[in-house]
PDB file of C-alpha atoms and ligand atoms in Angstrom:
ATOM      1  CA  UNK A   4     115.760  89.971 124.686  1.00 40.00           C
ATOM      2  CA  UNK A   5     115.987  92.901 122.231  1.00 40.00           C
ATOM      3  CA  UNK A   6     116.756  90.418 119.449  1.00 39.00           C
ATOM      4  CA  UNK A   7     113.787  88.262 120.400  1.00 39.00           C
ATOM      5  CA  UNK A   8     111.409  91.256 120.358  1.00 36.00           C
ATOM      6  CA  UNK A   9     112.783  92.420 116.972  1.00 37.00           C
ATOM      7  CA  UNK A  10     112.299  88.909 115.554  1.00 38.00           C
ATOM      8  CA  UNK A  11     108.767  88.787 116.951  1.00 36.00           C
ATOM      9  CA  UNK A  12     107.844  92.177 115.469  1.00 35.00           C
ATOM     10  CA  UNK A  13     109.333  91.094 112.152  1.00 38.00           C
ATOM     11  CA  UNK A  14     107.400  87.843 112.162  1.00 39.00           C
ATOM     12  CA  UNK A  15     104.151  89.621 113.080  1.00 35.00           C
ATOM     13  CA  UNK A  16     104.649  92.243 110.399  1.00 35.00           C
ATOM     14  CA  UNK A  17     105.531  89.721 107.749  1.00 35.00           C
ATOM     15  CA  UNK A  18     102.804  87.200 108.477  1.00 35.00           C
ATOM     16  CA  UNK A  19     100.223  89.998 108.645  1.00 33.00           C
ATOM     17  CA  UNK A  20     101.286  91.549 105.346  1.00 36.00           C
ATOM     18  CA  UNK A  21     102.443  88.566 103.328  1.00 36.00           C
ATOM     19  CA  UNK A  22      99.868  85.784 103.374  1.00 33.00           C
ATOM     20  CA  UNK A  23     101.297  84.311 100.144  1.00 38.00           C
ATOM     21  CA  UNK A  24     104.689  83.657 101.672  1.00 40.00           C
ATOM     22  CA  UNK A  25     105.250  80.015 102.404  1.00 40.00           C
ATOM     23  CA  UNK A  26     107.221  79.140 105.539  1.00 42.00           C
ATOM     24  CA  UNK A  27     109.878  77.155 103.697  1.00 45.00           C
ATOM     25  CA  UNK A  28     111.141  80.128 101.697  1.00 47.00           C
ATOM     26  CA  UNK A  29     110.785  82.832 104.323  1.00 65.00           C
ATOM     27  CA  UNK A  30     113.897  84.874 103.916  1.00 85.00           C
ATOM     28  CA  UNK A  31     114.057  88.447 105.126  1.00 95.00           C
ATOM     29  CA  UNK A  32     116.795  90.788 103.948  1.00 96.00           C
ATOM     30  CA  UNK A  33     117.077  94.080 105.810  1.00 96.00           C
ATOM     31  CA  UNK A  34     118.138  96.619 103.197  1.00 97.00           C
ATOM     32  CA  UNK A  35     120.881  99.193 103.753  1.00 97.00           C
ATOM     33  CA  UNK A  36     119.562 102.560 104.966  1.00 96.00           C
ATOM     34  CA  UNK A  37     118.755 104.914 102.090  1.00 96.00           C
ATOM     35  CA  UNK A  38     121.047 107.834 101.404  1.00 96.00           C
ATOM     36  CA  UNK A  39     119.551 111.325 101.645  1.00 95.00           C
ATOM     37  CA  UNK A  40     122.303 112.924  99.581  1.00 95.00           C
ATOM     38  CA  UNK A  41     122.750 112.508  95.861  1.00 95.00           C
ATOM     39  CA  UNK A  42     124.737 113.966  93.008  1.00 96.00           C
ATOM     40  CA  UNK A  43     121.823 115.245  90.907  1.00 98.00           C
ATOM     41  CA  UNK A  44     119.259 117.924  91.710  1.00 97.00           C
ATOM     42  CA  UNK A  45     115.516 117.270  91.478  1.00 98.00           C
ATOM     43  CA  UNK A  46     115.409 119.743  88.603  1.00 98.00           C
ATOM     44  CA  UNK A  47     118.132 117.866  86.710  1.00 98.00           C
ATOM     45  CA  UNK A  48     116.356 114.540  87.285  1.00 98.00           C
ATOM     46  CA  UNK A  49     113.098 116.031  85.980  1.00 98.00           C
ATOM     47  CA  UNK A  50     114.854 117.439  82.927  1.00 98.00           C
ATOM     48  CA  UNK A  51     116.597 114.120  82.156  1.00 98.00           C
ATOM     49  CA  UNK A  52     113.752 111.732  82.979  1.00 98.00           C
ATOM     50  CA  UNK A  53     112.896 109.412  80.079  1.00 98.00           C
ATOM     51  CA  UNK A  54     111.492 105.950  79.769  1.00 98.00           C
ATOM     52  CA  UNK A  55     114.559 103.757  79.299  1.00 98.00           C
ATOM     53  CA  UNK A  56     114.072 100.399  77.666  1.00 98.00           C
ATOM     54  CA  UNK A  57     117.549  99.052  76.981  1.00 98.00           C
ATOM     55  CA  UNK A  58     119.649  97.770  79.822  1.00 98.00           C
ATOM     56  CA  UNK A  59     123.198  96.531  80.255  1.00 98.00           C
ATOM     57  CA  UNK A  60     123.800  93.050  81.576  1.00 97.00           C
ATOM     58  CA  UNK A  61     125.298  94.517  84.748  1.00 98.00           C
ATOM     59  CA  UNK A  62     124.381  93.748  88.331  1.00 98.00           C
ATOM     60  CA  UNK A  63     122.929  96.306  90.728  1.00 98.00           C
ATOM     61  CA  UNK A  64     124.118  96.769  94.269  1.00 98.00           C
ATOM     62  CA  UNK A  65     121.915  96.251  97.300  1.00 98.00           C
ATOM     63  CA  UNK A  66     122.331  99.991  98.032  1.00 98.00           C
ATOM     64  CA  UNK A  67     120.851 100.850  94.630  1.00 98.00           C
ATOM     65  CA  UNK A  68     117.945  98.464  95.170  1.00 98.00           C
ATOM     66  CA  UNK A  69     117.389  99.906  98.632  1.00 98.00           C
ATOM     67  CA  UNK A  70     117.332 103.459  97.283  1.00 98.00           C
ATOM     68  CA  UNK A  71     114.829 102.583  94.536  1.00 98.00           C
ATOM     69  CA  UNK A  72     112.443 100.807  96.925  1.00 98.00           C
ATOM     70  CA  UNK A  73     112.708 103.604  99.465  1.00 98.00           C
ATOM     71  CA  UNK A  74     111.879 106.201  96.799  1.00 98.00           C
ATOM     72  CA  UNK A  75     108.826 104.143  95.850  1.00 98.00           C
ATOM     73  CA  UNK A  76     107.248 103.653  99.256  1.00 96.00           C
ATOM     74  CA  UNK A  77     109.806 104.140 102.010  1.00 95.00           C
ATOM     75  CA  UNK A  78     108.790 105.477 105.399  1.00 93.00           C
ATOM     76  CA  UNK A  79     110.023 109.014 106.006  1.00 91.00           C
ATOM     77  CA  UNK A  80     108.140 110.055 109.162  1.00 87.00           C
ATOM     78  CA  UNK A  81     106.757 108.241 112.140  1.00 77.00           C
ATOM     79  CA  UNK A  82     103.068 108.518 112.788  1.00 69.00           C
ATOM     80  CA  UNK A  83     102.060 110.886 115.537  1.00 65.00           C
ATOM     81  CA  UNK A  84      99.941 108.437 117.486  1.00 59.00           C
ATOM     82  CA  UNK A  85      96.688 109.534 115.863  1.00 58.00           C
ATOM     83  CA  UNK A  86      94.589 106.365 115.570  1.00 48.00           C
ATOM     84  CA  UNK A  87      93.852 107.083 111.890  1.00 48.00           C
ATOM     85  CA  UNK A  88      97.575 107.232 111.186  1.00 55.00           C
ATOM     86  CA  UNK A  89      99.102 103.915 112.178  1.00 59.00           C
ATOM     87  CA  UNK A  90     102.531 102.955 110.829  1.00 67.00           C
ATOM     88  CA  UNK A  91     104.420 105.731 109.061  1.00 85.00           C
ATOM     89  CA  UNK A  92     104.183 108.377 106.363  1.00 91.00           C
ATOM     90  CA  UNK A  93     106.029 107.693 103.148  1.00 94.00           C
ATOM     91  CA  UNK A  94     107.954 109.156 100.219  1.00 96.00           C
ATOM     92  CA  UNK A  95     104.780 109.132  98.084  1.00 97.00           C
ATOM     93  CA  UNK A  96     101.434 110.690  99.027  1.00 96.00           C
ATOM     94  CA  UNK A  97      98.462 108.382  99.439  1.00 94.00           C
ATOM     95  CA  UNK A  98      94.743 109.136  99.773  1.00 93.00           C
ATOM     96  CA  UNK A  99      93.913 108.923 103.495  1.00 91.00           C
ATOM     97  CA  UNK A 100      97.470 107.645 104.120  1.00 90.00           C
ATOM     98  CA  UNK A 101      96.153 104.136 103.409  1.00 91.00           C
ATOM     99  CA  UNK A 102      99.014 103.025 101.130  1.00 93.00           C
ATOM    100  CA  UNK A 103      97.090 100.423  99.157  1.00 94.00           C
ATOM    101  CA  UNK A 104      99.995  99.416  96.921  1.00 96.00           C
ATOM    102  CA  UNK A 105     102.113  96.324  97.408  1.00 97.00           C
ATOM    103  CA  UNK A 106     105.578  96.456  95.880  1.00 98.00           C
ATOM    104  CA  UNK A 107     107.541  93.410  94.849  1.00 98.00           C
ATOM    105  CA  UNK A 108     110.912  93.195  93.200  1.00 98.00           C
ATOM    106  CA  UNK A 109     111.909  90.578  90.720  1.00 98.00           C
ATOM    107  CA  UNK A 110     115.600  90.096  91.292  1.00 98.00           C
ATOM    108  CA  UNK A 111     117.794  88.808  88.479  1.00 98.00           C
ATOM    109  CA  UNK A 112     121.211  90.289  89.219  1.00 98.00           C
ATOM    110  CA  UNK A 113     121.598  92.173  92.474  1.00 98.00           C
ATOM    111  CA  UNK A 114     124.811  91.660  94.467  1.00 98.00           C
ATOM    112  CA  UNK A 115     124.099  89.696  97.638  1.00 96.00           C
ATOM    113  CA  UNK A 116     120.500  88.844  96.716  1.00 97.00           C
ATOM    114  CA  UNK A 117     119.575  85.467  95.222  1.00 97.00           C
ATOM    115  CA  UNK A 118     117.375  85.652  92.104  1.00 98.00           C
ATOM    116  CA  UNK A 119     113.699  85.480  92.976  1.00 97.00           C
ATOM    117  CA  UNK A 120     110.581  87.443  93.726  1.00 98.00           C
ATOM    118  CA  UNK A 121     110.716  89.547  96.896  1.00 98.00           C
ATOM    119  CA  UNK A 122     108.064  91.563  98.657  1.00 97.00           C
ATOM    120  CA  UNK A 123     109.006  94.980 100.006  1.00 97.00           C
ATOM    121  CA  UNK A 124     108.131  95.742 103.624  1.00 95.00           C
ATOM    122  CA  UNK A 125     108.459  99.475 104.205  1.00 93.00           C
ATOM    123  CA  UNK A 126     107.998  99.127 107.964  1.00 90.00           C
ATOM    124  CA  UNK A 127     111.517  97.830 108.442  1.00 90.00           C
ATOM    125  CA  UNK A 128     112.820  98.577 104.927  1.00 94.00           C
ATOM    126  CA  UNK A 129     113.277  94.903 104.141  1.00 96.00           C
ATOM    127  CA  UNK A 130     112.464  92.434 101.407  1.00 98.00           C
ATOM    128  CA  UNK A 131     111.262  88.901 101.862  1.00 97.00           C
ATOM    129  CA  UNK A 132     111.621  86.160  99.289  1.00 97.00           C
ATOM    130  CA  UNK A 133     108.260  84.814  98.161  1.00 96.00           C
ATOM    131  CA  UNK A 134     109.474  82.760  95.174  1.00 97.00           C
ATOM    132  CA  UNK A 135     113.016  81.584  94.477  1.00 96.00           C
ATOM    133  CA  UNK A 136     114.604  81.564  91.034  1.00 97.00           C
ATOM    134  CA  UNK A 137     114.966  83.929  88.107  1.00 97.00           C
ATOM    135  CA  UNK A 138     111.477  84.654  86.750  1.00 98.00           C
ATOM    136  CA  UNK A 139     112.414  87.450  84.349  1.00 98.00           C
ATOM    137  CA  UNK A 140     111.996  85.420  81.159  1.00 98.00           C
ATOM    138  CA  UNK A 141     108.498  84.317  82.144  1.00 98.00           C
ATOM    139  CA  UNK A 142     107.632  87.856  83.245  1.00 98.00           C
ATOM    140  CA  UNK A 143     108.819  89.194  79.893  1.00 98.00           C
ATOM    141  CA  UNK A 144     106.618  86.655  78.085  1.00 98.00           C
ATOM    142  CA  UNK A 145     103.651  87.739  80.229  1.00 98.00           C
ATOM    143  CA  UNK A 146     104.409  91.343  79.214  1.00 98.00           C
ATOM    144  CA  UNK A 147     103.923  90.458  75.560  1.00 98.00           C
ATOM    145  CA  UNK A 148     107.627  89.756  75.116  1.00 98.00           C
ATOM    146  CA  UNK A 149     108.861  93.210  76.095  1.00 98.00           C
ATOM    147  CA  UNK A 150     112.598  92.565  76.153  1.00 98.00           C
ATOM    148  CA  UNK A 151     113.432  95.122  78.845  1.00 98.00           C
ATOM    149  CA  UNK A 152     111.777  92.912  81.461  1.00 98.00           C
ATOM    150  CA  UNK A 153     114.181  90.030  80.889  1.00 98.00           C
ATOM    151  CA  UNK A 154     117.236  92.232  80.341  1.00 98.00           C
ATOM    152  CA  UNK A 155     116.990  94.485  83.405  1.00 98.00           C
ATOM    153  CA  UNK A 156     118.803  93.173  86.503  1.00 98.00           C
ATOM    154  CA  UNK A 157     115.750  93.990  88.655  1.00 98.00           C
ATOM    155  CA  UNK A 158     112.090  94.699  87.956  1.00 98.00           C
ATOM    156  CA  UNK A 159     109.627  96.310  90.359  1.00 98.00           C
ATOM    157  CA  UNK A 160     106.118  94.940  90.360  1.00 98.00           C
ATOM    158  CA  UNK A 161     103.279  97.014  91.765  1.00 98.00           C
ATOM    159  CA  UNK A 162     100.051  95.378  92.760  1.00 97.00           C
ATOM    160  CA  UNK A 163      97.102  96.957  94.467  1.00 91.00           C
ATOM    161  CA  UNK A 164      95.261  95.523  97.398  1.00 81.00           C
ATOM    162  CA  UNK A 165      91.967  97.219  96.429  1.00 73.00           C
ATOM    163  CA  UNK A 166      90.308  96.470  99.734  1.00 77.00           C
ATOM    164  CA  UNK A 167      92.643  98.832 101.558  1.00 77.00           C
ATOM    165  CA  UNK A 168      91.366 101.931  99.752  1.00 76.00           C
ATOM    166  CA  UNK A 169      87.821 100.791  98.947  1.00 80.00           C
ATOM    167  CA  UNK A 170      87.107 100.105 102.625  1.00 81.00           C
ATOM    168  CA  UNK A 171      87.305 103.820 103.316  1.00 85.00           C
ATOM    169  CA  UNK A 172      86.522 105.377  99.943  1.00 88.00           C
ATOM    170  CA  UNK A 173      84.334 102.771  98.238  1.00 87.00           C
ATOM    171  CA  UNK A 174      84.362 102.784  94.428  1.00 88.00           C
ATOM    172  CA  UNK A 175      86.259 106.078  94.347  1.00 90.00           C
ATOM    173  CA  UNK A 176      89.163 104.498  96.198  1.00 89.00           C
ATOM    174  CA  UNK A 177      89.259 101.492  93.934  1.00 89.00           C
ATOM    175  CA  UNK A 178      88.682 103.252  90.630  1.00 89.00           C
ATOM    176  CA  UNK A 179      90.667 106.439  91.177  1.00 93.00           C
ATOM    177  CA  UNK A 180      92.790 106.790  94.259  1.00 94.00           C
ATOM    178  CA  UNK A 181      94.762 103.587  93.864  1.00 95.00           C
ATOM    179  CA  UNK A 182      95.969 104.667  90.424  1.00 96.00           C
ATOM    180  CA  UNK A 183      96.751 108.181  91.576  1.00 96.00           C
ATOM    181  CA  UNK A 184      98.825 106.699  94.402  1.00 96.00           C
ATOM    182  CA  UNK A 185     100.575 104.486  91.858  1.00 97.00           C
ATOM    183  CA  UNK A 186     101.457 107.478  89.672  1.00 98.00           C
ATOM    184  CA  UNK A 187     103.046 109.305  92.586  1.00 98.00           C
ATOM    185  CA  UNK A 188     105.138 106.322  93.619  1.00 98.00           C
ATOM    186  CA  UNK A 189     106.180 105.416  90.077  1.00 98.00           C
ATOM    187  CA  UNK A 190     107.291 108.967  89.315  1.00 98.00           C
ATOM    188  CA  UNK A 191     109.460 108.843  92.426  1.00 98.00           C
ATOM    189  CA  UNK A 192     111.074 105.716  90.993  1.00 99.00           C
ATOM    190  CA  UNK A 193     111.654 107.391  87.627  1.00 98.00           C
ATOM    191  CA  UNK A 194     113.359 110.357  89.283  1.00 98.00           C
ATOM    192  CA  UNK A 195     115.354 108.255  91.738  1.00 98.00           C
ATOM    193  CA  UNK A 196     116.563 106.016  88.900  1.00 98.00           C
ATOM    194  CA  UNK A 197     117.742 109.066  86.943  1.00 98.00           C
ATOM    195  CA  UNK A 198     119.460 110.474  90.018  1.00 98.00           C
ATOM    196  CA  UNK A 199     121.334 107.170  90.454  1.00 98.00           C
ATOM    197  CA  UNK A 200     122.324 107.222  86.760  1.00 98.00           C
ATOM    198  CA  UNK A 201     120.101 104.216  86.184  1.00 98.00           C
ATOM    199  CA  UNK A 202     116.981 103.938  84.052  1.00 98.00           C
ATOM    200  CA  UNK A 203     113.439 102.649  84.251  1.00 98.00           C
ATOM    201  CA  UNK A 204     110.239 102.448  82.244  1.00 98.00           C
ATOM    202  CA  UNK A 205     106.634 102.208  83.393  1.00 98.00           C
ATOM    203  CA  UNK A 206     105.170  99.017  81.913  1.00 98.00           C
ATOM    204  CA  UNK A 207     101.418  98.628  81.939  1.00 98.00           C
ATOM    205  CA  UNK A 208     101.067  96.239  78.993  1.00 98.00           C
ATOM    206  CA  UNK A 209     100.944  92.673  80.283  1.00 98.00           C
ATOM    207  CA  UNK A 210      98.523  89.828  80.840  1.00 98.00           C
ATOM    208  CA  UNK A 211      97.090  90.324  84.338  1.00 97.00           C
ATOM    209  CA  UNK A 212      96.212  86.657  84.559  1.00 97.00           C
ATOM    210  CA  UNK A 213      99.653  85.429  83.518  1.00 98.00           C
ATOM    211  CA  UNK A 214     101.469  87.724  85.956  1.00 97.00           C
ATOM    212  CA  UNK A 215      99.152  86.966  88.818  1.00 97.00           C
ATOM    213  CA  UNK A 216      99.766  83.273  88.297  1.00 97.00           C
ATOM    214  CA  UNK A 217     103.511  83.585  87.790  1.00 98.00           C
ATOM    215  CA  UNK A 218     103.978  85.695  90.931  1.00 97.00           C
ATOM    216  CA  UNK A 219     101.409  83.718  92.953  1.00 96.00           C
ATOM    217  CA  UNK A 220      99.691  86.915  94.047  1.00 96.00           C
ATOM    218  CA  UNK A 221      96.928  86.651  96.651  1.00 94.00           C
ATOM    219  CA  UNK A 222      93.379  86.688  95.252  1.00 92.00           C
ATOM    220  CA  UNK A 223      92.739  90.281  96.385  1.00 90.00           C
ATOM    221  CA  UNK A 224      95.788  91.714  94.611  1.00 94.00           C
ATOM    222  CA  UNK A 225      95.990  92.748  90.956  1.00 95.00           C
ATOM    223  CA  UNK A 226      99.268  93.544  89.178  1.00 97.00           C
ATOM    224  CA  UNK A 227      99.225  97.121  87.830  1.00 97.00           C
ATOM    225  CA  UNK A 228     102.753  98.159  86.826  1.00 98.00           C
ATOM    226  CA  UNK A 229     106.175  96.727  86.239  1.00 98.00           C
ATOM    227  CA  UNK A 230     109.266  98.915  86.263  1.00 99.00           C
ATOM    228  CA  UNK A 231     112.557  97.402  85.066  1.00 99.00           C
ATOM    229  CA  UNK A 232     115.598  99.005  86.707  1.00 99.00           C
ATOM    230  CA  UNK A 233     119.152  98.933  85.428  1.00 98.00           C
ATOM    231  CA  UNK A 234     122.119 100.638  83.842  1.00 98.00           C
ATOM    232  CA  UNK A 235     121.094 101.974  80.449  1.00 98.00           C
ATOM    233  CA  UNK A 236     122.825 100.823  77.262  1.00 97.00           C
TER     234      UNK A 236
HETATM  235  C1  FMN B   6     100.238 103.929  82.209  1.00 84.96           C
HETATM  236  C2  FMN B   6     101.482 103.741  81.378  1.00 84.96           C
HETATM  237  C3  FMN B   6     101.745 102.515  80.802  1.00 84.96           C
HETATM  238  C4  FMN B   6     102.901 102.333  80.036  1.00 84.96           C
HETATM  239  N1  FMN B   6     103.184 101.102  79.532  1.00 84.96           N
HETATM  240  C5  FMN B   6     104.282 100.922  78.771  1.00 84.96           C
HETATM  241  C6  FMN B   6     104.612  99.632  78.269  1.00 84.96           C
HETATM  242  O1  FMN B   6     103.920  98.643  78.509  1.00 84.96           O
HETATM  243  N2  FMN B   6     105.730  99.521  77.503  1.00 84.96           N
HETATM  244  C7  FMN B   6     106.537 100.581  77.225  1.00 84.96           C
HETATM  245  O2  FMN B   6     107.532 100.407  76.515  1.00 84.96           O
HETATM  246  N3  FMN B   6     106.291 101.816  77.728  1.00 84.96           N
HETATM  247  C8  FMN B   6     105.183 102.012  78.495  1.00 84.96           C
HETATM  248  N4  FMN B   6     104.922 103.236  79.058  1.00 84.96           N
HETATM  249  C9  FMN B   6     105.893 104.345  78.866  1.00 84.96           C
HETATM  250  C10 FMN B   6     105.388 105.384  77.818  1.00 84.96           C
HETATM  251  O3  FMN B   6     105.463 104.798  76.531  1.00 84.96           O
HETATM  252  C11 FMN B   6     106.247 106.643  77.909  1.00 84.96           C
HETATM  253  O4  FMN B   6     106.053 107.249  79.168  1.00 84.96           O
HETATM  254  C12 FMN B   6     105.905 107.644  76.801  1.00 84.96           C
HETATM  255  O5  FMN B   6     106.275 107.158  75.535  1.00 84.96           O
HETATM  256  C13 FMN B   6     106.569 109.004  77.018  1.00 84.96           C
HETATM  257  O6  FMN B   6     107.980 108.832  77.039  1.00 84.96           O
HETATM  258  P1  FMN B   6     108.875 109.282  78.289  1.00 84.96           P
HETATM  259  O7  FMN B   6     108.374 108.528  79.501  1.00 84.96           O
HETATM  260  O8  FMN B   6     110.274 108.885  77.913  1.00 84.96           O
HETATM  261  O9  FMN B   6     108.725 110.741  78.463  1.00 84.96           O
HETATM  262  C14 FMN B   6     103.787 103.427  79.827  1.00 84.96           C
HETATM  263  C15 FMN B   6     103.538 104.650  80.455  1.00 84.96           C
HETATM  264  C16 FMN B   6     102.404 104.810  81.222  1.00 84.96           C
HETATM  265  C17 FMN B   6     102.178 106.149  81.919  1.00 84.96           C
END
C-alpha cells in the first residue's frame, strides 16, 4: 500500500512538473541523501572559488551529483502549512518562495546513471530522464564551441519558467527576480563544487534557440545558464 501511494505521488509530481517527458523514457532515479558535513569551511570555499574551465575525463559519483543538485535547489525545510507556502523551502532563496527555476542535468559520465538529459525534482530529490544519449557535444556546439561543456562529466542546465514568477510579480518577476534567484542558486553550486574538490563555471554564452531545441524544452521555458561540473585538470 505504502509503495503504491509513493508511486502515485511520484507520478503526480512528475507529470505535473515535467510535461516534456514522454512516457517511453520515463525513468526516475532517487538520488542518495545529501551529506550535511564536508571537509571545507564556507570561508575556504569562498576564498578558493574560481570559474574552472578544464576538466578531467573522470566520472562523477551519484553522491557528488546528488550533492550538487541539492546545493542548487534542494529542499531543506518543510512548509508550515501556510497556503502561500506549498512544498518546501530550499537551499537558495527565492522571491515569494516561488522557485521559478527548472534544473536539468546533462549526464555524460556519472556512475550508475546512463548518459542523457535529466530533470531534477527537488520534492523527492530525484532525477528523471527526459532524453537518452550523450548530448554534450551538441550542447558544446550550441554554446559556441566552449570545450568545457563537452569535457565535463556532467553539466547543469538552468531554465526559467517565467510564468511562475510573473504570475505574482508581473514584469518585475520576469525581468529581475528570476535572475536574482538564478544567481543565488548558481553561487551555491560554485561553493558546493569547491567544497567537493570539483569545479564549475557559469556559462551564459549560448544560442537560446539551439539549446531549447536540443533539450526539447517546453515552450514556456528559456535556458539561462549551463554549469559544467567535474574534476579540474
Ligand atoms: C552571467 C555570467 C555569464 C558567464 N558566461 C560565461 C561563459 O559563457 N563562458 C565562460 O567561460 N565564462 C562565463 N562566465 C564566467 C566569468 O567569465 C567569470 O565569472 C569571471 O571571469 C570571473 O572569474 P571567476 O568566476 O573565476 O572569479 C560567466 C559569468 C557570469 C556571471
